[in-house]
Amino acid sequence: MAILLGAGLSGGCSGPQEPVGGPAGGITTSGSGRPATIRVERRDIYSTIRLEGIVEAYDAVPVPAAKAGNFVPTPGLANGRPVSVGDTIGKIEVCVPAATPAATPSPAPEGPPPCTITRTNVTAPVGGLLSGLYPQAVAAGAPVAAVQPPGFHAKLPVVEPAALFSFQNPPKTGKAELVGGPAGFVVTYESLVYVKDSGAVNVFASIPADVPAFAGLRAIVVFVTNVKDKVPTLPLSAVRGRAGSGQVVVLEPDGRKRTAGVTIGAADDAYVEVTGLDPALDVVLYPLESDFAG
C-alpha cells in the first residue's frame, strides 16, 4: 500500500497547486504492457495540517469601568447601536468630598456633604454592536456594557495533541472551505486557546468579511506549516512505507522489476521526499503489492 501523508481540501481547496511541468510530463508509458514509470524530480514540499470545526460568531467583549462610581451612558447612545473602537460610550462620575473647615461655627447643614464631581470617559475596546448599556453604580473593573464584534471565525479543535508542535511558530494564514458553501478562500490565524476545565485545545481563524458565513456551518482549514524547497520527490502512489523508511519498485531496461529502499522525508497531499535513490532510475508509478515481494 502506498503511503498517505498529508491531506488537502475537497471541493476545490486542495492546498498548493501542481507546478507547471509536473509529473504528467515525467511519466513514461508504453503500449507493450510496460507499466507507467516516473523518475525522481525536485520540487517544493508543503507540509500541512488539516483541522475541522464549526463557524462561530465572535464573543461579546466586556467594557470595564476604570474606577468605582456611577456610570452614565453617552446621551443618544442605545443598545444595538454600532460603535467604533475608541468611541466614548459613557462616563464614570465620582463625588469627591469637599475639604472640611477646621472649625464649624454653626450646625452642619442637612443632606449630603458638598463634593466635586469628577468624570472619566469609558471607551469601546473594539468596534461592533452595543449591549447591556444602562446607568448603574459600578465597582472598579466591573463591566458597564459589552460590544459584539462583527463577522465570524472558525473554531477548530486540535484532536491529535502532536499537531500542537505545528503551531509553535503559527502560520499566518490557511486555506479554508465551508462545507456546502464557499471554498478555497484564505483565513487568518488568530489564536490557539487551551481550555483548562476540559483539556481541549482550539485553533481560531478569522473568516473574511466578504465570504458568506453563518454560525454553525462546518469548516475545514488547511494550514501550511513548513515548506522544503526543491527536494527530490516521487508521487505518493509510487512509494510504500512510513516516515523514515520506505520502498519503491524500480523497472530495469529489460523489463524486470526490483525493490529498492529509500529514505522518506516530508510529504504533502501529492508528493513525498525521497533520498537514497539514483535519479536516473525508472520507478513504477502504481506498483502492485506483489511487486514488493520480489
mmCIF file of C-alpha atoms in Angstrom:
data_model
loop_
_atom_site.group_PDB
_atom_site.id
_atom_site.type_symbol
_atom_site.label_atom_id
_atom_site.label_comp_id
_atom_site.label_asym_id
_atom_site.label_seq_id
_atom_site.Cartn_x
_atom_site.Cartn_y
_atom_site.Cartn_z
ATOM 1 C CA MET A 1 0.000 0.000 0.000
ATOM 2 C CA ALA A 2 1.359 3.394 -0.892
ATOM 3 C CA ILE A 3 1.983 5.856 1.912
ATOM 4 C CA LEU A 4 -0.577 8.576 2.520
ATOM 5 C CA LEU A 5 0.900 11.594 4.264
ATOM 6 C CA GLY A 6 -0.898 14.957 4.349
ATOM 7 C CA ALA A 7 -4.364 15.898 3.129
ATOM 8 C CA GLY A 8 -5.969 18.747 1.252
ATOM 9 C CA LEU A 9 -9.477 20.131 0.987
ATOM 10 C CA SER A 10 -12.323 18.795 -1.068
ATOM 11 C CA GLY A 11 -14.407 20.917 -3.356
ATOM 12 C CA GLY A 12 -11.663 22.954 -4.963
ATOM 13 C CA CYS A 13 -9.449 23.771 -1.965
ATOM 14 C CA SER A 14 -6.523 21.392 -2.142
ATOM 15 C CA GLY A 15 -3.645 23.498 -0.873
ATOM 16 C CA PRO A 16 -0.568 24.321 -3.007
ATOM 17 C CA GLN A 17 -1.143 23.701 -6.681
ATOM 18 C CA GLU A 18 0.773 21.464 -9.052
ATOM 19 C CA PRO A 19 3.729 23.357 -10.580
ATOM 20 C CA VAL A 20 3.937 23.656 -14.331
ATOM 21 C CA GLY A 21 5.742 20.677 -15.817
ATOM 22 C CA GLY A 22 4.627 18.312 -13.040
ATOM 23 C CA PRO A 23 4.614 14.534 -13.018
ATOM 24 C CA ALA A 24 2.387 14.180 -16.057
ATOM 25 C CA GLY A 25 5.309 15.328 -18.196
ATOM 26 C CA GLY A 26 7.715 12.907 -16.495
ATOM 27 C CA ILE A 27 5.618 9.738 -16.698
ATOM 28 C CA THR A 28 6.784 7.129 -19.185
ATOM 29 C CA THR A 29 4.266 4.663 -20.609
ATOM 30 C CA SER A 30 4.316 2.076 -23.379
ATOM 31 C CA GLY A 31 1.680 0.222 -25.331
ATOM 32 C CA SER A 32 3.593 -3.068 -24.916
ATOM 33 C CA GLY A 33 2.343 -3.684 -21.381
ATOM 34 C CA ARG A 34 5.224 -1.835 -19.748
ATOM 35 C CA PRO A 35 3.931 -0.144 -16.554
ATOM 36 C CA ALA A 36 3.923 3.623 -16.207
ATOM 37 C CA THR A 37 7.124 4.882 -14.602
ATOM 38 C CA ILE A 38 8.481 8.138 -13.275
ATOM 39 C CA ARG A 39 11.845 9.448 -12.153
ATOM 40 C CA VAL A 40 12.765 11.454 -9.099
ATOM 41 C CA GLU A 41 12.022 15.137 -9.628
ATOM 42 C CA ARG A 42 12.904 18.144 -7.499
ATOM 43 C CA ARG A 43 10.017 20.236 -6.281
ATOM 44 C CA ASP A 44 8.771 22.120 -3.229
ATOM 45 C CA ILE A 45 7.107 20.092 -0.480
ATOM 46 C CA TYR A 46 4.408 21.772 1.568
ATOM 47 C CA SER A 47 3.842 20.186 4.981
ATOM 48 C CA THR A 48 0.245 20.814 6.023
ATOM 49 C CA ILE A 49 -2.147 20.239 8.894
ATOM 50 C CA ARG A 50 -5.880 19.838 8.298
ATOM 51 C CA LEU A 51 -8.354 20.853 11.019
ATOM 52 C CA GLU A 52 -12.141 20.625 11.075
ATOM 53 C CA GLY A 53 -14.546 22.620 13.210
ATOM 54 C CA ILE A 54 -17.513 24.973 13.162
ATOM 55 C CA VAL A 55 -18.199 28.601 12.361
ATOM 56 C CA GLU A 56 -18.977 30.824 15.334
ATOM 57 C CA ALA A 57 -19.813 34.490 15.873
ATOM 58 C CA TYR A 58 -17.280 36.399 17.950
ATOM 59 C CA ASP A 59 -17.898 36.594 21.691
ATOM 60 C CA ALA A 60 -19.082 39.935 23.004
ATOM 61 C CA VAL A 61 -16.234 41.941 24.558
ATOM 62 C CA PRO A 62 -16.991 43.435 28.008
ATOM 63 C CA VAL A 63 -16.352 47.140 28.576
ATOM 64 C CA PRO A 64 -14.825 47.520 32.067
ATOM 65 C CA ALA A 65 -15.141 50.501 34.408
ATOM 66 C CA ALA A 66 -11.798 52.166 35.051
ATOM 67 C CA LYS A 67 -12.857 53.098 38.586
ATOM 68 C CA ALA A 68 -15.760 52.771 41.001
ATOM 69 C CA GLY A 69 -18.588 55.276 40.670
ATOM 70 C CA ASN A 70 -21.807 55.961 38.830
ATOM 71 C CA PHE A 71 -21.822 55.078 35.140
ATOM 72 C CA VAL A 72 -23.779 57.455 32.913
ATOM 73 C CA PRO A 73 -24.204 56.428 29.239
ATOM 74 C CA THR A 74 -23.480 58.904 26.472
ATOM 75 C CA PRO A 75 -26.731 60.751 25.613
ATOM 76 C CA GLY A 76 -28.370 59.371 22.497
ATOM 77 C CA LEU A 77 -26.432 56.100 22.582
ATOM 78 C CA ALA A 78 -28.519 52.929 22.864
ATOM 79 C CA ASN A 79 -28.203 49.161 22.859
ATOM 80 C CA GLY A 80 -27.964 47.672 19.376
ATOM 81 C CA ARG A 81 -26.212 50.758 18.016
ATOM 82 C CA PRO A 82 -22.847 50.319 16.254
ATOM 83 C CA VAL A 83 -19.737 51.875 17.791
ATOM 84 C CA SER A 84 -16.150 52.099 16.629
ATOM 85 C CA VAL A 85 -13.100 51.266 18.713
ATOM 86 C CA GLY A 86 -12.268 54.223 20.949
ATOM 87 C CA ASP A 87 -15.757 55.750 20.886
ATOM 88 C CA THR A 88 -16.916 57.167 24.237
ATOM 89 C CA ILE A 89 -19.931 55.177 25.411
ATOM 90 C CA GLY A 90 -20.317 56.908 28.780
ATOM 91 C CA LYS A 91 -18.635 58.407 31.823
ATOM 92 C CA ILE A 92 -17.876 57.275 35.364
ATOM 93 C CA GLU A 93 -18.932 60.017 37.779
ATOM 94 C CA VAL A 94 -17.292 60.132 41.195
ATOM 95 C CA CYS A 95 -18.219 62.514 44.039
ATOM 96 C CA VAL A 96 -15.041 63.729 45.706
ATOM 97 C CA PRO A 97 -15.895 65.277 49.118
ATOM 98 C CA ALA A 98 -15.020 68.942 49.549
ATOM 99 C CA ALA A 99 -12.460 69.955 52.178
ATOM 100 C CA THR A 100 -13.986 70.276 55.690
ATOM 101 C CA PRO A 101 -13.246 73.559 57.560
ATOM 102 C CA ALA A 102 -11.155 73.221 60.727
ATOM 103 C CA ALA A 103 -13.940 74.681 62.870
ATOM 104 C CA THR A 104 -17.661 74.779 62.218
ATOM 105 C CA PRO A 105 -19.213 77.926 63.712
ATOM 106 C CA SER A 106 -22.772 76.729 63.091
ATOM 107 C CA PRO A 107 -24.529 73.335 62.879
ATOM 108 C CA ALA A 108 -23.732 71.370 59.720
ATOM 109 C CA PRO A 109 -26.462 71.628 57.064
ATOM 110 C CA GLU A 110 -28.642 68.610 56.484
ATOM 111 C CA GLY A 111 -28.250 66.457 53.353
ATOM 112 C CA PRO A 112 -25.172 65.002 51.625
ATOM 113 C CA PRO A 113 -21.882 66.780 52.194
ATOM 114 C CA PRO A 114 -20.710 69.059 49.385
ATOM 115 C CA CYS A 115 -18.460 67.391 46.810
ATOM 116 C CA THR A 116 -16.759 67.873 43.482
ATOM 117 C CA ILE A 117 -17.899 65.623 40.608
ATOM 118 C CA THR A 118 -15.095 64.066 38.522
ATOM 119 C CA ARG A 119 -15.892 62.345 35.245
ATOM 120 C CA THR A 120 -13.844 59.634 33.488
ATOM 121 C CA ASN A 121 -14.581 58.565 29.915
ATOM 122 C CA VAL A 122 -15.372 54.918 29.168
ATOM 123 C CA THR A 123 -14.471 53.913 25.603
ATOM 124 C CA ALA A 124 -15.267 50.932 23.389
ATOM 125 C CA PRO A 125 -12.339 48.446 23.278
ATOM 126 C CA VAL A 126 -13.479 47.101 19.875
ATOM 127 C CA GLY A 127 -15.929 48.025 17.154
ATOM 128 C CA GLY A 128 -19.344 46.375 16.986
ATOM 129 C CA LEU A 129 -22.862 46.464 18.393
ATOM 130 C CA LEU A 130 -23.555 47.693 21.941
ATOM 131 C CA SER A 131 -25.452 45.691 24.547
ATOM 132 C CA GLY A 132 -26.035 45.839 28.309
ATOM 133 C CA LEU A 133 -25.817 49.646 28.353
ATOM 134 C CA TYR A 134 -27.704 51.397 31.215
ATOM 135 C CA PRO A 135 -26.982 53.800 34.096
ATOM 136 C CA GLN A 136 -25.615 51.971 37.121
ATOM 137 C CA ALA A 137 -23.330 52.127 40.115
ATOM 138 C CA VAL A 138 -20.234 50.048 39.390
ATOM 139 C CA ALA A 139 -17.111 48.794 41.109
ATOM 140 C CA ALA A 140 -13.694 49.250 39.543
ATOM 141 C CA GLY A 141 -13.200 46.721 36.734
ATOM 142 C CA ALA A 142 -16.875 45.707 36.583
ATOM 143 C CA PRO A 143 -18.459 45.662 33.100
ATOM 144 C CA VAL A 144 -20.689 48.601 32.214
ATOM 145 C CA ALA A 145 -21.637 47.274 28.744
ATOM 146 C CA ALA A 146 -20.475 44.863 26.033
ATOM 147 C CA VAL A 147 -19.586 45.178 22.361
ATOM 148 C CA GLN A 148 -20.329 42.391 19.850
ATOM 149 C CA PRO A 149 -17.672 42.464 17.076
ATOM 150 C CA PRO A 150 -18.967 41.843 13.547
ATOM 151 C CA GLY A 151 -18.150 38.778 11.463
ATOM 152 C CA PHE A 152 -17.321 35.133 12.125
ATOM 153 C CA HIS A 153 -14.385 32.877 12.837
ATOM 154 C CA ALA A 154 -13.746 29.146 12.683
ATOM 155 C CA LYS A 155 -13.281 27.219 15.924
ATOM 156 C CA LEU A 156 -11.045 24.248 15.078
ATOM 157 C CA PRO A 157 -10.449 21.598 17.787
ATOM 158 C CA VAL A 158 -6.978 20.042 17.774
ATOM 159 C CA VAL A 159 -7.785 16.325 18.059
ATOM 160 C CA GLU A 160 -4.228 14.980 17.797
ATOM 161 C CA PRO A 161 -2.016 16.550 20.525
ATOM 162 C CA ALA A 162 1.155 16.082 18.441
ATOM 163 C CA ALA A 163 -0.293 18.599 15.971
ATOM 164 C CA LEU A 164 0.383 21.327 18.532
ATOM 165 C CA PHE A 165 4.050 21.263 17.508
ATOM 166 C CA SER A 166 2.941 22.700 14.168
ATOM 167 C CA PHE A 167 1.749 25.833 15.951
ATOM 168 C CA GLN A 168 4.951 26.639 17.845
ATOM 169 C CA ASN A 169 5.521 29.177 15.064
ATOM 170 C CA PRO A 170 1.922 29.617 13.912
ATOM 171 C CA PRO A 171 1.182 30.064 10.210
ATOM 172 C CA LYS A 172 -0.266 33.467 9.373
ATOM 173 C CA THR A 173 -2.957 32.146 7.062
ATOM 174 C CA GLY A 174 -4.667 28.982 5.849
ATOM 175 C CA LYS A 175 -6.916 27.796 3.014
ATOM 176 C CA ALA A 176 -10.500 27.099 4.027
ATOM 177 C CA GLU A 177 -13.762 25.541 2.939
ATOM 178 C CA LEU A 178 -17.250 25.925 4.385
ATOM 179 C CA VAL A 179 -18.913 22.578 3.752
ATOM 180 C CA GLY A 180 -21.703 23.095 1.252
ATOM 181 C CA GLY A 181 -20.566 26.657 0.562
ATOM 182 C CA PRO A 182 -17.515 28.676 -0.497
ATOM 183 C CA ALA A 183 -14.108 27.007 -0.734
ATOM 184 C CA GLY A 184 -10.522 27.977 -1.444
ATOM 185 C CA PHE A 185 -10.573 31.296 0.419
ATOM 186 C CA VAL A 186 -7.868 32.494 2.802
ATOM 187 C CA VAL A 187 -8.449 32.692 6.554
ATOM 188 C CA THR A 188 -6.212 34.451 9.071
ATOM 189 C CA TYR A 189 -4.801 32.618 12.089
ATOM 190 C CA GLU A 190 -5.992 34.254 15.320
ATOM 191 C CA SER A 191 -5.004 32.208 18.335
ATOM 192 C CA LEU A 192 -4.578 28.829 19.988
ATOM 193 C CA VAL A 193 -6.662 28.510 23.160
ATOM 194 C CA TYR A 194 -6.280 25.894 25.899
ATOM 195 C CA VAL A 195 -9.484 25.175 27.857
ATOM 196 C CA LYS A 196 -8.327 24.272 31.348
ATOM 197 C CA ASP A 197 -11.574 22.666 32.537
ATOM 198 C CA SER A 198 -11.812 20.164 29.659
ATOM 199 C CA GLY A 199 -8.213 19.993 28.444
ATOM 200 C CA ALA A 200 -9.385 20.809 24.911
ATOM 201 C CA VAL A 201 -7.258 22.931 22.592
ATOM 202 C CA ASN A 202 -8.836 25.033 19.849
ATOM 203 C CA VAL A 203 -7.333 26.970 16.978
ATOM 204 C CA PHE A 204 -9.276 30.040 15.861
ATOM 205 C CA ALA A 205 -9.092 31.529 12.359
ATOM 206 C CA SER A 206 -10.962 34.601 11.130
ATOM 207 C CA ILE A 207 -13.225 34.353 8.081
ATOM 208 C CA PRO A 208 -13.053 37.293 5.628
ATOM 209 C CA ALA A 209 -15.991 39.690 5.743
ATOM 210 C CA ASP A 210 -16.748 39.161 2.047
ATOM 211 C CA VAL A 211 -17.217 35.381 2.484
ATOM 212 C CA PRO A 212 -20.866 34.463 3.233
ATOM 213 C CA ALA A 213 -20.888 32.564 6.527
ATOM 214 C CA PHE A 214 -23.333 31.560 9.244
ATOM 215 C CA ALA A 215 -22.861 30.313 12.783
ATOM 216 C CA GLY A 216 -23.000 26.519 12.935
ATOM 217 C CA LEU A 217 -21.568 25.770 9.485
ATOM 218 C CA ARG A 218 -18.840 23.116 9.326
ATOM 219 C CA ALA A 219 -15.429 24.491 8.393
ATOM 220 C CA ILE A 220 -12.282 22.775 7.100
ATOM 221 C CA VAL A 221 -8.971 24.626 7.192
ATOM 222 C CA VAL A 222 -5.575 23.534 5.877
ATOM 223 C CA PHE A 223 -2.538 25.347 7.273
ATOM 224 C CA VAL A 224 0.868 25.124 5.571
ATOM 225 C CA THR A 225 3.250 24.556 8.479
ATOM 226 C CA ASN A 226 6.542 24.101 6.606
ATOM 227 C CA VAL A 227 7.976 24.379 3.098
ATOM 228 C CA LYS A 228 11.029 22.472 1.850
ATOM 229 C CA ASP A 229 12.440 23.925 -1.340
ATOM 230 C CA LYS A 230 13.467 21.845 -4.352
ATOM 231 C CA VAL A 231 13.823 18.462 -2.664
ATOM 232 C CA PRO A 232 13.908 15.125 -4.552
ATOM 233 C CA THR A 233 10.369 13.719 -4.681
ATOM 234 C CA LEU A 234 8.165 10.967 -6.038
ATOM 235 C CA PRO A 235 4.361 10.803 -6.163
ATOM 236 C CA LEU A 236 2.788 9.188 -3.096
ATOM 237 C CA SER A 237 1.433 6.387 -5.282
ATOM 238 C CA ALA A 238 4.973 5.212 -6.103
ATOM 239 C CA VAL A 239 6.229 4.814 -2.520
ATOM 240 C CA ARG A 240 5.370 2.330 0.187
ATOM 241 C CA GLY A 241 6.341 2.820 3.814
ATOM 242 C CA ARG A 242 6.274 5.283 6.656
ATOM 243 C CA ALA A 243 8.161 8.446 7.519
ATOM 244 C CA GLY A 244 11.832 7.489 7.723
ATOM 245 C CA SER A 245 11.980 4.245 5.743
ATOM 246 C CA GLY A 246 10.240 3.106 2.572
ATOM 247 C CA GLN A 247 10.433 1.141 -0.669
ATOM 248 C CA VAL A 248 9.883 1.705 -4.376
ATOM 249 C CA VAL A 249 9.734 -0.661 -7.345
ATOM 250 C CA VAL A 250 12.396 0.025 -9.986
ATOM 251 C CA LEU A 251 11.832 -1.078 -13.585
ATOM 252 C CA GLU A 252 15.047 -2.204 -15.268
ATOM 253 C CA PRO A 253 15.656 -1.599 -19.014
ATOM 254 C CA ASP A 254 14.998 -5.290 -19.716
ATOM 255 C CA GLY A 255 11.572 -5.076 -18.053
ATOM 256 C CA ARG A 256 12.494 -6.772 -14.785
ATOM 257 C CA LYS A 257 11.246 -5.269 -11.530
ATOM 258 C CA ARG A 258 13.189 -4.974 -8.318
ATOM 259 C CA THR A 259 12.552 -3.401 -4.926
ATOM 260 C CA ALA A 260 14.758 -0.550 -3.749
ATOM 261 C CA GLY A 261 14.901 1.040 -0.318
ATOM 262 C CA VAL A 262 14.539 4.797 0.121
ATOM 263 C CA THR A 263 14.566 7.263 2.992
ATOM 264 C CA ILE A 264 11.253 9.089 3.305
ATOM 265 C CA GLY A 265 11.112 12.705 4.410
ATOM 266 C CA ALA A 266 8.444 15.387 4.292
ATOM 267 C CA ALA A 267 5.235 14.864 2.340
ATOM 268 C CA ASP A 268 2.230 16.826 1.163
ATOM 269 C CA ASP A 269 -1.043 15.614 -0.345
ATOM 270 C CA ALA A 270 0.589 14.530 -3.633
ATOM 271 C CA TYR A 271 4.358 14.024 -3.235
ATOM 272 C CA VAL A 272 6.858 12.657 -0.779
ATOM 273 C CA GLU A 273 10.524 13.496 -0.310
ATOM 274 C CA VAL A 274 12.791 10.517 -1.064
ATOM 275 C CA THR A 275 16.566 10.197 -0.765
ATOM 276 C CA GLY A 276 18.970 7.348 -1.413
ATOM 277 C CA LEU A 277 17.703 6.637 -4.946
ATOM 278 C CA ASP A 278 19.536 7.222 -8.234
ATOM 279 C CA PRO A 279 17.512 9.903 -10.082
ATOM 280 C CA ALA A 280 18.221 8.132 -13.389
ATOM 281 C CA LEU A 281 16.193 5.060 -12.372
ATOM 282 C CA ASP A 282 12.663 4.435 -13.651
ATOM 283 C CA VAL A 283 10.251 3.959 -10.743
ATOM 284 C CA VAL A 284 6.911 2.204 -11.217
ATOM 285 C CA LEU A 285 4.202 4.819 -10.644
ATOM 286 C CA TYR A 286 1.464 2.423 -9.493
ATOM 287 C CA PRO A 287 3.155 -0.705 -8.104
ATOM 288 C CA LEU A 288 1.147 -3.724 -7.027
ATOM 289 C CA GLU A 289 1.571 -5.287 -3.614
ATOM 290 C CA SER A 290 3.031 -8.353 -5.319
ATOM 291 C CA ASP A 291 5.758 -6.191 -6.897
ATOM 292 C CA PHE A 292 7.296 -5.662 -3.454
ATOM 293 C CA ALA A 293 7.551 -9.386 -2.809
ATOM 294 C CA GLY A 294 10.336 -9.853 -5.343
#
